[in-house]
Amino acid sequence: MHDIRLVRADPAAFDAAMSRRGVAPVAAEILAQDAARRGAQQALQEKQARRNALAKEIGQAKRSGGNSVALEAEGAALRDAMAALEAEASRAEAAQTALLEALPNILDAAVPDGQDETGNVVLHQHGEPPRPNFAPKQHFEIGEALGQMDFATAAKLAGARFTLLSGPLARLERALGQWMLTLHTEEHGYTETAVPLLVNAATVYGTGQLPKFEDDLFKTTDGRYLIATAEMPLTNLVREEIVPEPTLPRRYTGLTPCFRSEAGSAGRDTRGMLRQHQFQKVELVSVTRPEDSEAEHERMTRCAERVLTELGLIWRRVVLCSGDTGFSAAKTYDLEVWLPGQGAWREISSCSNCRDFQARRMNARMRAPDGKGTVFLHTLNGSGVAVGRALIAVLETHQQPDGSVQVPPVLRPWMGGIERIG
RNA sequence: GGAGAGGUGGCGGAGUGGUCGAUCGCGUCGGUCUCGAAAACCGAAGUAGGUGCAAGCCUACCGUGGGUUCGAAUCCCACCCUCUCCGCCA
């Protein structure tokens, strides 16, 4: 959500910022609604003031036994006049809000221009894609050969885009999640948080998936939504709060299933467990003072990168271009991992600085430094990392010619000490 | 799911149609006193919108949204949430 004052102050700059997002100019219409709202509100408030004065006079008249018939008649007329003004004020406000809440966040100046993912820019690479002396398999070939990854049975249970893991692979998924959570809580200062997986509309609105992206979510019969990411509940922890500044930054992490209804709708990645309706993810969320979010963004991304490094994966950091950056984000780093079986870089983490965009939607604030009023917090979220995709990367990266898979040393304590699967 | 009670300012808790944005207590902040502190006393202190160069002024907000009324924290309706008891249940 944008600050209307930003639009008022410089409509052209606002339209220019939106044009980077491919949004047609909207400032003029926003300002028209704003003017209509203010006009109606001003007139309404004058009448409200008169109504309050009348009510007092009538009260006094009645107490002293006087006649108040004329005053009451004026009040009745006033009430009717106010109804129209009130309707106009709320109509204009709703129209203005509808425009503002549908607009994506303003991009950071450092975000490169580009239409789609081909415009993203690689900033850093860790390791080189290896050239193994055997033909590396894709994760589903490895998992199915092991007899521990079963898509047919998952389809029987739930349909397409679900995965059934069993035995050591099921345990490997658990080990990955447990190890990541422990790393972030014990070494990165995040607070482990167990959250509801079903959330209400206000929560979904707060992080920006509503109202525009409702179709991407699973909705329950009672009007709730399955979380698409733990970002939703974790970020909304500060919704409608005025957070004491000394408690910032707040860093939350959680391991949750994520549910995405849109996954697979484009027909991409139809084989394997890369793109599923349900997957596990360890999420990182930070809430900071405005001046700290940029540094926090770097820090958060490094926390996610450490996960990949310690798993022995080949990865690179990419800054998303204007056309690929998500709705709520001002700037996003994707971490891409090299998948030897697929022979491609694939996203395994996405770390975004949303600045005050979500905080405005949530009304999440802290006291202003000068003591006058409040300022909106900054929120950030990142995968630390996607567990399902980490499983894929571990399988493809550490596969052996005989079809077995080496367990990365950091996971062995979580795997009962075994060094190899298969 | 059934029955009942309740949601008021940071917290507790008054207030059941008219100077109530709201008594009071606690907590917080500033001051007086003190060598310093405590106590005591005095004072300050919500959020947002509109308007104004500003000081300020106006408006809204007593869970949320409607309604009744000249006037609603107070009456009516719906919804949300909390608590107690019963039932069911991992």
XYZ file of C-alpha atoms (C1' of nucleotides) in Angstrom:
512
model
C 0.000 0.000 0.000
C 1.241 3.435 -0.900
C 1.196 6.659 1.048
C -1.299 9.012 -0.562
C 1.008 11.859 0.395
C 3.609 10.418 -1.929
C 1.163 10.658 -4.813
C 0.113 14.170 -3.864
C 3.673 15.389 -3.508
C 4.813 14.253 -6.946
C 2.251 12.518 -9.158
C 4.637 12.338 -12.107
C 7.319 10.602 -10.063
C 4.738 8.170 -8.761
C 3.555 7.316 -12.259
C 7.155 6.929 -13.351
C 7.793 4.488 -10.499
C 4.707 2.521 -11.469
C 5.663 2.466 -15.119
C 8.772 0.468 -14.163
C 6.236 -2.121 -13.038
C 4.339 -1.907 -16.292
C 1.450 -0.065 -14.673
C -0.332 2.623 -16.679
C -0.488 6.121 -15.126
C -2.942 6.198 -12.197
C -1.897 9.199 -10.126
C -4.445 11.527 -11.696
C -7.346 9.242 -10.894
C -6.078 8.634 -7.372
C -5.811 12.375 -6.795
C -9.303 12.922 -8.188
C -10.732 10.469 -5.668
C -8.590 12.007 -2.967
C -9.964 15.454 -3.732
C -13.522 14.150 -3.804
C -12.985 12.418 -0.499
C -11.522 15.477 1.157
C -14.207 17.749 -0.170
C -16.998 15.543 1.098
C -15.247 14.927 4.362
C -14.727 18.596 5.034
C -18.378 19.397 4.374
C -19.424 16.433 6.482
C -17.264 17.475 9.394
C -18.770 20.952 9.393
C -22.213 19.429 9.676
C -21.020 17.058 12.377
C -19.744 20.024 14.359
C -23.123 21.727 13.999
C -24.916 18.515 14.992
C -22.812 18.234 18.135
C -23.540 21.840 19.059
C -27.263 21.346 18.458
C -27.331 18.218 20.582
C -25.778 20.140 23.434
C -28.261 22.979 23.111
C -31.185 20.590 23.031
C -29.850 18.797 26.063
C -29.587 22.061 27.962
C -33.016 23.191 26.824
C -34.599 19.953 27.966
C -32.905 20.096 31.331
C -34.096 23.614 31.954
C -37.573 22.803 30.676
C -37.272 24.945 27.564
C -38.689 24.331 24.118
C -36.406 22.570 21.653
C -38.749 21.753 18.785
C -37.052 24.113 16.305
C -33.633 22.844 17.244
C -34.707 19.253 16.818
C -36.118 20.045 13.400
C -32.788 21.533 12.354
C -31.054 18.438 13.659
C -33.304 16.161 11.653
C -32.624 18.126 8.483
C -28.924 18.042 9.250
C -28.968 14.296 9.608
C -30.474 13.843 6.181
C -27.928 16.173 4.615
C -25.106 14.342 6.317
C -26.159 10.972 4.953
C -25.390 12.004 1.367
C -22.053 13.526 2.272
C -21.110 10.482 4.273
C -21.944 8.198 1.381
C -19.862 10.290 -0.991
C -16.917 10.457 1.390
C -16.848 6.715 1.936
C -17.392 6.023 -1.760
C -14.412 8.197 -2.711
C -12.277 6.732 0.022
C -13.114 3.195 -1.044
C -12.332 4.064 -4.644
C -9.026 5.596 -3.654
C -8.099 2.634 -1.497
C -9.064 0.192 -4.228
C -6.678 1.969 -6.588
C -3.835 2.196 -4.096
C -4.025 -1.343 -2.762
C -3.841 -2.870 -6.227
C -0.535 -1.175 -7.035
C 2.771 -2.986 -6.494
C 5.562 -1.676 -4.327
C 7.943 0.966 -5.644
C 11.166 -0.653 -6.781
C 14.514 0.068 -5.229
C 16.781 2.152 -7.465
C 19.219 -0.765 -7.583
C 16.685 -3.059 -9.259
C 17.642 -3.540 -12.928
C 15.037 -3.018 -15.623
C 13.813 -6.097 -17.404
C 10.718 -7.850 -18.705
C 11.029 -11.240 -17.057
C 13.484 -13.612 -15.399
C 15.893 -13.219 -18.302
C 16.506 -9.680 -17.064
C 17.735 -10.814 -13.656
C 21.378 -10.127 -12.862
C 23.776 -12.620 -11.261
C 25.666 -10.948 -8.433
C 27.674 -13.753 -6.966
C 28.332 -17.439 -7.568
C 29.476 -20.057 -5.101
C 31.189 -23.019 -6.778
C 31.208 -24.186 -10.364
C 28.738 -26.627 -11.917
C 30.670 -29.921 -11.894
C 31.217 -32.136 -14.922
C 30.638 -35.580 -13.491
C 32.056 -38.601 -15.299
C 28.606 -40.190 -15.403
C 25.220 -39.019 -16.606
C 23.589 -37.387 -13.589
C 19.958 -38.258 -13.008
C 17.120 -35.937 -12.132
C 15.809 -36.067 -8.596
C 12.663 -37.994 -9.447
C 14.704 -40.630 -11.259
C 16.908 -40.998 -8.213
C 14.011 -41.029 -5.767
C 11.873 -43.432 -7.755
C 14.818 -45.789 -8.293
C 15.353 -45.797 -4.551
C 11.685 -46.659 -4.142
C 11.263 -43.739 -1.746
C 9.623 -41.103 -3.945
C 6.209 -41.981 -5.333
C 4.125 -39.666 -7.475
C 1.584 -42.212 -8.634
C 0.476 -42.998 -5.115
C 0.479 -39.319 -4.179
C -1.795 -38.723 -7.164
C -4.100 -41.475 -5.964
C -4.326 -39.805 -2.566
C -4.540 -36.178 -3.598
C -4.116 -35.627 -7.319
C -1.392 -34.157 -9.455
C 1.370 -31.989 -7.958
C 1.763 -33.905 -4.735
C 4.623 -36.115 -3.607
C 4.878 -39.137 -1.368
C 8.230 -39.674 0.315
C 9.050 -42.727 2.374
C 11.844 -44.224 4.416
C 15.206 -42.432 4.354
C 14.004 -39.789 1.870
C 11.100 -38.853 4.129
C 13.575 -38.644 6.951
C 15.925 -36.580 4.800
C 13.202 -34.011 4.293
C 12.614 -33.903 8.035
C 16.357 -33.679 8.687
C 16.701 -30.726 6.318
C 13.911 -28.799 8.026
C 15.123 -29.563 11.535
C 18.715 -28.686 10.750
C 17.821 -25.393 9.054
C 15.577 -24.339 11.919
C 18.278 -25.121 14.418
C 20.866 -23.206 12.414
C 18.707 -20.085 12.206
C 17.624 -20.165 15.832
C 20.931 -21.082 17.423
C 23.345 -19.224 15.183
C 21.407 -16.524 13.329
C 19.314 -15.084 16.109
C 15.868 -15.972 14.800
C 13.049 -16.929 17.148
C 11.428 -20.258 16.340
C 7.723 -19.734 15.807
C 4.981 -22.281 15.322
C 2.142 -20.583 13.483
C -1.388 -21.237 12.266
C -1.414 -22.730 8.782
C -4.888 -21.381 8.195
C -5.227 -17.606 8.319
C -7.955 -15.015 7.900
C -8.405 -12.482 5.111
C -6.903 -9.605 7.106
C -3.667 -11.531 7.459
C -3.525 -12.355 3.767
C -4.265 -8.734 2.933
C -1.443 -7.587 5.202
C 1.275 -9.334 3.250
C -0.263 -8.335 -0.083
C -1.727 -11.554 -1.518
C -5.207 -10.081 -1.200
C -7.119 -8.739 -2.947
C -5.202 -9.301 -6.190
C -3.909 -12.850 -5.849
C -6.724 -14.733 -4.231
C -6.739 -17.297 -7.035
C -3.266 -18.461 -6.051
C -4.497 -19.592 -2.651
C -6.514 -22.471 -1.305
C -9.560 -21.153 0.493
C -11.398 -23.114 3.135
C -15.145 -23.546 3.352
C -15.270 -21.181 6.326
C -13.520 -18.344 4.476
C -9.982 -18.866 5.678
C -6.885 -19.455 3.565
C -4.147 -22.076 3.713
C -0.856 -20.267 3.975
C 1.162 -20.085 0.772
C 4.201 -19.254 2.884
C 4.923 -18.731 6.566
C 5.641 -15.134 5.594
C 1.892 -14.581 5.967
C 1.507 -15.445 9.654
C 5.033 -14.414 10.669
C 4.877 -10.926 9.151
C 1.388 -10.354 10.523
C 2.660 -10.895 14.057
C 3.178 -7.129 14.178
C -0.094 -6.212 12.473
C -1.910 -3.372 14.268
C 0.928 -3.083 16.745
C 3.031 -0.141 17.827
C 6.220 -2.061 18.473
C 8.632 -0.791 21.153
C 11.744 0.271 19.285
C 14.226 -1.479 21.606
C 12.705 -4.835 20.602
C 13.729 -4.269 16.983
C 14.885 -5.910 14.875
C 12.556 -8.834 15.376
C 13.607 -12.015 13.639
C 11.204 -14.918 13.300
C 11.660 -18.302 11.701
C 9.274 -21.183 11.223
C 9.052 -24.505 9.437
C 5.685 -24.970 7.782
C 3.975 -26.621 4.893
C 3.068 -24.155 2.144
C 0.035 -24.517 -0.084
C -0.181 -23.037 -3.546
C -3.138 -23.468 -5.756
C -1.567 -21.880 -8.834
C 1.437 -24.192 -8.850
C 1.453 -26.087 -12.095
C -1.255 -24.088 -13.762
C 1.220 -23.039 -16.447
C 2.133 -26.634 -17.132
C 5.760 -26.109 -16.146
C 7.901 -28.650 -14.312
C 5.270 -31.307 -14.586
C 7.621 -34.094 -13.513
C 9.061 -34.448 -10.058
C 8.530 -32.476 -6.905
C 9.931 -29.148 -8.006
C 6.555 -27.434 -8.294
C 3.860 -28.771 -5.986
C 0.622 -27.720 -4.389
C 2.208 -28.494 -1.023
C 5.806 -28.240 0.145
C 7.815 -27.643 3.291
C 9.699 -24.411 3.788
C 11.739 -22.766 6.492
C 10.885 -19.090 6.418
C 12.795 -16.095 7.762
C 10.986 -12.864 8.599
C 12.531 -9.676 9.942
C 10.826 -6.552 11.231
C 13.111 -3.557 11.440
C 13.390 0.172 11.845
C 13.190 1.868 8.429
C 16.858 2.735 8.389
C 17.907 -0.856 9.092
C 16.059 -2.803 6.433
C 18.675 -2.582 3.726
C 21.407 -4.048 5.938
C 18.933 -6.612 7.253
C 18.193 -7.685 3.701
C 21.857 -8.489 3.109
C 22.109 -10.270 6.437
C 19.008 -12.364 5.808
C 20.235 -13.374 2.377
C 23.562 -14.473 3.844
C 21.704 -16.605 6.390
C 19.976 -18.413 3.533
C 23.212 -18.711 1.554
C 24.896 -20.368 4.481
C 22.328 -23.150 4.349
C 23.226 -23.880 0.739
C 26.958 -23.712 1.346
C 26.818 -26.092 4.288
C 24.811 -28.562 2.248
C 27.621 -28.586 -0.289
C 25.472 -27.092 -3.038
C 26.499 -24.919 -5.953
C 24.556 -21.691 -5.866
C 24.411 -18.117 -7.050
C 22.753 -14.912 -5.916
C 20.584 -13.074 -8.402
C 18.915 -9.688 -8.082
C 15.500 -9.798 -9.664
C 14.757 -7.299 -12.402
C 11.767 -4.963 -12.451
C 9.577 -7.408 -14.351
C 10.279 -10.344 -12.048
C 10.094 -8.668 -8.640
C 7.029 -9.614 -6.629
C 4.095 -7.359 -5.818
C 5.064 -6.469 -2.232
C 8.825 -6.325 -2.667
C 10.982 -3.276 -3.292
C 13.978 -5.480 -3.982
C 14.444 -9.226 -4.132
C 17.440 -11.530 -4.176
C 16.812 -15.006 -5.464
C 19.203 -17.784 -4.599
C 19.493 -20.297 -7.362
C 20.984 -23.720 -6.905
C 22.617 -25.783 -9.601
C 20.733 -28.991 -10.316
C 23.163 -31.367 -12.070
C 20.434 -33.786 -13.150
C 18.431 -31.055 -14.754
C 21.502 -29.130 -15.820
C 19.944 -25.836 -14.762
C 19.926 -23.170 -12.082
C 16.697 -23.233 -10.106
C 15.309 -20.922 -7.480
C 15.620 -22.293 -3.957
C 15.240 -19.112 -1.946
C 13.844 -15.652 -2.406
C 14.706 -12.838 0.003
C 12.744 -9.609 -0.232
C 12.807 -6.227 1.386
C 9.243 -4.925 1.406
C 10.176 -1.710 3.208
C 6.961 -0.138 4.600
C 4.668 -1.568 1.918
C 3.281 -4.413 4.024
C 3.527 -2.377 7.226
C 1.094 0.159 5.779
C -1.354 -2.588 4.907
C -0.949 -4.011 8.391
C -0.706 -0.702 10.241
C 2.486 -1.923 11.908
C 4.355 0.954 13.469
C 6.846 2.203 16.008
C 7.113 5.543 17.768
C 8.715 8.253 15.674
C 12.276 9.036 16.736
C 11.303 12.620 17.572
C 8.466 11.385 19.777
C 5.771 12.927 17.583
C 3.533 10.345 16.053
C 4.481 7.016 14.602
C 6.362 5.638 11.621
C 5.762 2.455 9.698
C 8.115 -0.441 10.243
C 9.948 -2.251 7.506
C 9.338 -5.939 6.874
C 11.471 -8.516 5.110
C 10.986 -12.144 4.295
C 13.118 -14.873 2.832
C 13.191 -18.606 2.402
C 15.816 -20.143 4.548
C 15.321 -22.288 2.484
C 12.628 -24.195 0.598
C 12.929 -27.704 2.036
C 11.472 -29.599 -0.895
C 13.812 -27.960 -3.337
C 16.747 -28.420 -0.983
C 15.941 -32.120 -1.016
C 16.015 -32.087 -4.800
C 19.336 -30.250 -4.833
C 20.901 -32.607 -2.314
C 19.769 -35.626 -4.302
C 21.032 -34.318 -7.617
C 24.246 -32.838 -6.268
C 25.319 -35.722 -4.055
C 24.128 -38.613 -6.192
C 26.612 -41.386 -6.885
C 27.074 -43.394 -10.098
C 25.435 -46.386 -8.410
C 22.246 -44.468 -7.721
C 22.901 -43.900 -4.037
C 23.084 -40.475 -2.437
C 25.703 -39.166 -0.015
C 24.179 -37.457 3.007
C 25.826 -34.070 3.595
C 27.817 -34.219 6.850
C 25.747 -31.490 8.528
C 22.611 -33.620 8.134
C 24.051 -36.875 9.424
C 23.291 -36.159 13.095
C 19.668 -35.718 11.989
C 19.745 -38.912 9.934
C 20.780 -41.278 12.685
C 24.357 -41.036 11.560
C 23.907 -42.661 8.148
C 26.253 -41.356 5.452
C 24.488 -42.669 2.402
C 21.001 -43.393 1.159
C 20.541 -46.433 -1.072
C -22.114 -28.278 18.805
C -25.381 -26.604 23.449
C -25.969 -22.992 27.652
C -24.259 -18.613 29.993
C -21.017 -14.157 30.842
C -18.205 -10.471 28.692
C -15.206 -7.168 25.111
C -14.043 0.647 27.502
C -7.392 4.436 26.944
C -0.358 0.558 28.541
C -3.008 -2.522 32.500
C -7.158 -2.939 36.006
C -11.872 -1.092 36.297
C -16.408 2.743 36.523
C -19.909 4.509 33.324
C -27.027 1.881 30.786
C -29.628 8.150 26.057
C -27.533 14.600 26.745
C -21.292 19.362 28.513
C -18.220 11.406 28.237
C -12.747 11.213 24.573
C -14.775 9.124 28.736
C -14.587 8.901 36.844
C -10.943 6.332 39.529
C -6.654 3.139 40.672
C -1.980 1.132 38.943
C 1.931 1.723 35.695
C 4.821 5.435 32.504
C 7.153 10.339 31.763
C 8.449 15.520 33.648
C 8.860 18.556 38.059
C 9.060 19.856 43.522
C 11.424 17.821 47.822
C 16.399 14.952 48.813
C 23.495 14.337 49.225
C 20.976 10.547 46.263
C 16.714 7.512 46.293
C 11.927 6.023 48.250
C 7.481 8.226 49.897
C 4.483 12.460 49.312
C 2.785 16.384 46.333
C 2.189 19.008 41.422
C 1.850 18.257 36.284
C 1.965 15.570 31.441
C 0.551 11.729 28.510
C -4.033 7.787 22.955
C -4.572 6.895 17.426
C -5.975 8.758 12.893
C -8.249 12.224 9.313
C -9.339 17.365 7.765
C -7.755 22.503 7.903
C -3.953 26.243 8.792
C 2.704 29.280 7.498
C 2.170 28.306 12.523
C 0.076 28.341 17.473
C -4.123 26.052 16.943
C -9.025 24.645 15.494
C -12.475 20.843 13.770
C -13.923 15.593 13.065
C -13.830 10.397 13.983
C -12.553 6.298 17.125
C -15.373 2.769 23.967
C -14.379 -5.353 19.592
C -16.204 -4.716 13.985
C -20.187 -3.249 10.708
C -25.145 -1.550 10.270
C -29.664 0.711 12.564
C -32.911 3.864 15.965
C -32.564 9.150 17.789
C -32.108 16.204 17.554
C -28.183 13.440 20.373
C -25.376 6.569 21.329
C -19.777 3.858 25.166
C -24.992 3.559 26.794
C -30.904 1.138 22.980
C -31.685 -2.546 18.523
C -29.563 -6.111 14.665
C -25.538 -8.939 12.504
C -20.659 -10.567 12.811
C -15.741 -11.340 15.259
C -13.126 -12.492 19.662
C -12.426 -13.930 24.986
C -13.977 -16.550 29.428
C -17.050 -20.444 32.282
C -19.921 -25.036 32.235
C -21.647 -29.319 29.256
C -20.847 -32.422 24.895
C -17.346 -34.116 21.217
C -12.287 -34.722 19.834
C -5.942 -35.151 18.313
